[in-house]
mmCIF file of C-alpha atoms in Angstrom:
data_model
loop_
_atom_site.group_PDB
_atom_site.id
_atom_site.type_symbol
_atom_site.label_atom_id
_atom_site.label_comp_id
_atom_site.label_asym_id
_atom_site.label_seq_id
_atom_site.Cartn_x
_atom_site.Cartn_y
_atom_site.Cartn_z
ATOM 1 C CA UNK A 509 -2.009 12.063 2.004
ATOM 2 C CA UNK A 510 -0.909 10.484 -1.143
ATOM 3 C CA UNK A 511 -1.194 12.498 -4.559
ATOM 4 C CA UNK A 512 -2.775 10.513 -7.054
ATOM 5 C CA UNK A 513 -4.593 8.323 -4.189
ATOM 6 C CA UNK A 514 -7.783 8.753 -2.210
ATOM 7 C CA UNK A 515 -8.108 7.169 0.615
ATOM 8 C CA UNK A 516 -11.866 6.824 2.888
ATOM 9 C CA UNK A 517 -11.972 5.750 6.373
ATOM 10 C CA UNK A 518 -14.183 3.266 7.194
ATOM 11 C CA UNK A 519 -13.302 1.986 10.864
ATOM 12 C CA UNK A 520 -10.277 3.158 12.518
ATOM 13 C CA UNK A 521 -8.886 1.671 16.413
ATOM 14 C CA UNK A 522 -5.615 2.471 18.065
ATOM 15 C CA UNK A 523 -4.516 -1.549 16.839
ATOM 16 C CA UNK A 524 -6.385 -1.109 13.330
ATOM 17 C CA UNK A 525 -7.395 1.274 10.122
ATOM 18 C CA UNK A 526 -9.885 -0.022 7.335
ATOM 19 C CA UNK A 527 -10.846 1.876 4.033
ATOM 20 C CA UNK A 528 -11.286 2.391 1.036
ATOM 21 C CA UNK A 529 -8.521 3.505 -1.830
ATOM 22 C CA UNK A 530 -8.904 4.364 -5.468
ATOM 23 C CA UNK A 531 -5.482 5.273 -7.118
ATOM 24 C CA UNK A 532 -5.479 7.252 -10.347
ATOM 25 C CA UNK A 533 -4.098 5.479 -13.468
ATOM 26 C CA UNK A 534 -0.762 5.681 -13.825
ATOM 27 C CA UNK A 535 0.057 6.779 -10.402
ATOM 28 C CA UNK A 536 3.121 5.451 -8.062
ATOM 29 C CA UNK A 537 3.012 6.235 -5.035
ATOM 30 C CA UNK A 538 6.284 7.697 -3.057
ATOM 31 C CA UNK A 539 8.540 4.963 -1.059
ATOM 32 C CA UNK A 540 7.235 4.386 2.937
ATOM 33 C CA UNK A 541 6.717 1.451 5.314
ATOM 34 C CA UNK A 542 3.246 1.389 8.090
ATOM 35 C CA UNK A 543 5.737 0.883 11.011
ATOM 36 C CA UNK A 544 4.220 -1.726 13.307
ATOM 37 C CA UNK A 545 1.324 -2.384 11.125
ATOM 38 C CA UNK A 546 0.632 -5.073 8.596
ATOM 39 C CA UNK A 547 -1.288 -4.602 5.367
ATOM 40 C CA UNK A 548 -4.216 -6.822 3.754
ATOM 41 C CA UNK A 549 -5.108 -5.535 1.074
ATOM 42 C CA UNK A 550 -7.889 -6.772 -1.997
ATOM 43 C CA UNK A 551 -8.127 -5.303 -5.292
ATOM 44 C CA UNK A 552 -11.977 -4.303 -6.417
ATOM 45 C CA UNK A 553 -10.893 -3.388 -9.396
ATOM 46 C CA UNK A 554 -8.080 -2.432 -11.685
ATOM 47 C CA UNK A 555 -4.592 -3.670 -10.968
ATOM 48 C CA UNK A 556 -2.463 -3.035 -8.228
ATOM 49 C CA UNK A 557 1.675 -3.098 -8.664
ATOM 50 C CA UNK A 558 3.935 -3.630 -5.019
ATOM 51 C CA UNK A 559 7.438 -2.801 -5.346
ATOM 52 C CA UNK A 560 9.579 -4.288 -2.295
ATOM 53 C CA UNK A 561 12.856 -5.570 -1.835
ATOM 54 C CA UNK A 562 16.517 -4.385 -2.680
ATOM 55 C CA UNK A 563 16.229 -2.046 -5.122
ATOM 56 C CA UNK A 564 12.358 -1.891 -5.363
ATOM 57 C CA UNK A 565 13.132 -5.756 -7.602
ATOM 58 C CA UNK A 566 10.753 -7.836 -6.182
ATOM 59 C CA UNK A 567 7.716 -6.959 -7.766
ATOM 60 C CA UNK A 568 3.937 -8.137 -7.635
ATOM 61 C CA UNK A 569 0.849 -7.271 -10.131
ATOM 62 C CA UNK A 570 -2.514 -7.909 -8.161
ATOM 63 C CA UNK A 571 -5.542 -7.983 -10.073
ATOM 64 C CA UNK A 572 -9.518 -8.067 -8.853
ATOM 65 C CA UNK A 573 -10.251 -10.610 -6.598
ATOM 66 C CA UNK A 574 -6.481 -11.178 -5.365
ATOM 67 C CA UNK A 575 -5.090 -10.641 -1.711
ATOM 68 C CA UNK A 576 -1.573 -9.065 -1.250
ATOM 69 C CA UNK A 577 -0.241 -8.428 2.487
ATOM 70 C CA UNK A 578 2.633 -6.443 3.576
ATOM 71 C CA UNK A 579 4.842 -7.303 6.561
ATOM 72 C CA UNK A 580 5.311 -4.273 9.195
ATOM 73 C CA UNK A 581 8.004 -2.311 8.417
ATOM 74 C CA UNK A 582 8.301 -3.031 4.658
ATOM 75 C CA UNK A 583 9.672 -0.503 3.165
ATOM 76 C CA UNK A 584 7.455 0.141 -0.401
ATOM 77 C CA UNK A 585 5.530 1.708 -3.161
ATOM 78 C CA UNK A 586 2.695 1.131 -4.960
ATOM 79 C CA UNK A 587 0.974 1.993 -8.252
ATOM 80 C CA UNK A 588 -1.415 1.534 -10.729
ATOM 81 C CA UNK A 589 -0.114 0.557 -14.026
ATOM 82 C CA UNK A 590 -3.418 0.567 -15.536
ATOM 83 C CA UNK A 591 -5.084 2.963 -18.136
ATOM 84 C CA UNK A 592 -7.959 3.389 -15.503
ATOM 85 C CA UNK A 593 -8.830 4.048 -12.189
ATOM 86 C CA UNK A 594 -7.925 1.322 -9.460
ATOM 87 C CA UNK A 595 -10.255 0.483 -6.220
ATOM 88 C CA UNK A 596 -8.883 -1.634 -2.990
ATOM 89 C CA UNK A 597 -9.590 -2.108 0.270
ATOM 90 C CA UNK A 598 -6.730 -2.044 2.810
ATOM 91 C CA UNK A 599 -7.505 -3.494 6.601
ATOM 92 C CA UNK A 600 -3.941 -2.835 8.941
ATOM 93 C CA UNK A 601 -3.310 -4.058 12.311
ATOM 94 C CA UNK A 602 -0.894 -2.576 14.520
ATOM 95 C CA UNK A 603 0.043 0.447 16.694
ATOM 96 C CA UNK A 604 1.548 3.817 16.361
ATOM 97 C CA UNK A 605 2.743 5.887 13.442
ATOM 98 C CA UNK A 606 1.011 4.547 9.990
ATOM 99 C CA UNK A 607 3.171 5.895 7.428
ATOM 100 C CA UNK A 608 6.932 6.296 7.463
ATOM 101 C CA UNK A 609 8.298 8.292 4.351
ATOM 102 C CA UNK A 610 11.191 7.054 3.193
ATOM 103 C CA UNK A 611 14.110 7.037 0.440
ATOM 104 C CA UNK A 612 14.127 4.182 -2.121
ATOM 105 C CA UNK A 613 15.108 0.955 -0.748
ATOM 106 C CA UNK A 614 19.264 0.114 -1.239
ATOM 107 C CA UNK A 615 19.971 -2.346 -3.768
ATOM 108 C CA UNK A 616 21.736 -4.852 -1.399
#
């Protein structure tokens, strides 16, 4: 559970999870990684900002209609820095524990 971010099952395996999000405007989400599992992930609608990297730096603004994936074990956060309501649909592959909460990535 993410405040600020509903997520709805769809199809869920032990190697895979697919859904539905919608993320209030505004809203970041808390730093965390999916473990084993990668992340596809296509905006619907609204904009989508992933924070990576040292420091959070690296930094990429999806709109409708693009594709972002995240490697296993990424640590990141994600937000909308839109004035509305943002809708995406997330497909991961993998195995075991799905979210890791975690302190903000170093800056080295």
């Amino acid at each position: 559970m993410t405040p600020g971010m509903r997520r709805e099952q769809a199809v869920s395996t032990d190697r895979s999870w697919a859904g539905h999000v919608t993320t209030e405007a505004g809203m970041v989400s808390g730093w965390h990684h999916h473990g084993d599992y990668e992340s596809h992930i296509y905006v619907v609608s609204g904009l989508l900002r992933m924070e990576s990297g040292p420091g959070g730096q690296d930094v990429v603004d999806a709109e409708p209609g693009d594709f972002v994936f995240v490697p296993p074990y990424t640590v990141h956060r994600e937000g909308n820095p839109a004035s509305a309501e943002a809708t995406v649909i997330v497909v991961r592959a993998g195995s075991g524990e799905a979210v890791f909460n975690v302190d903000r990535p170093d800056d080295t």
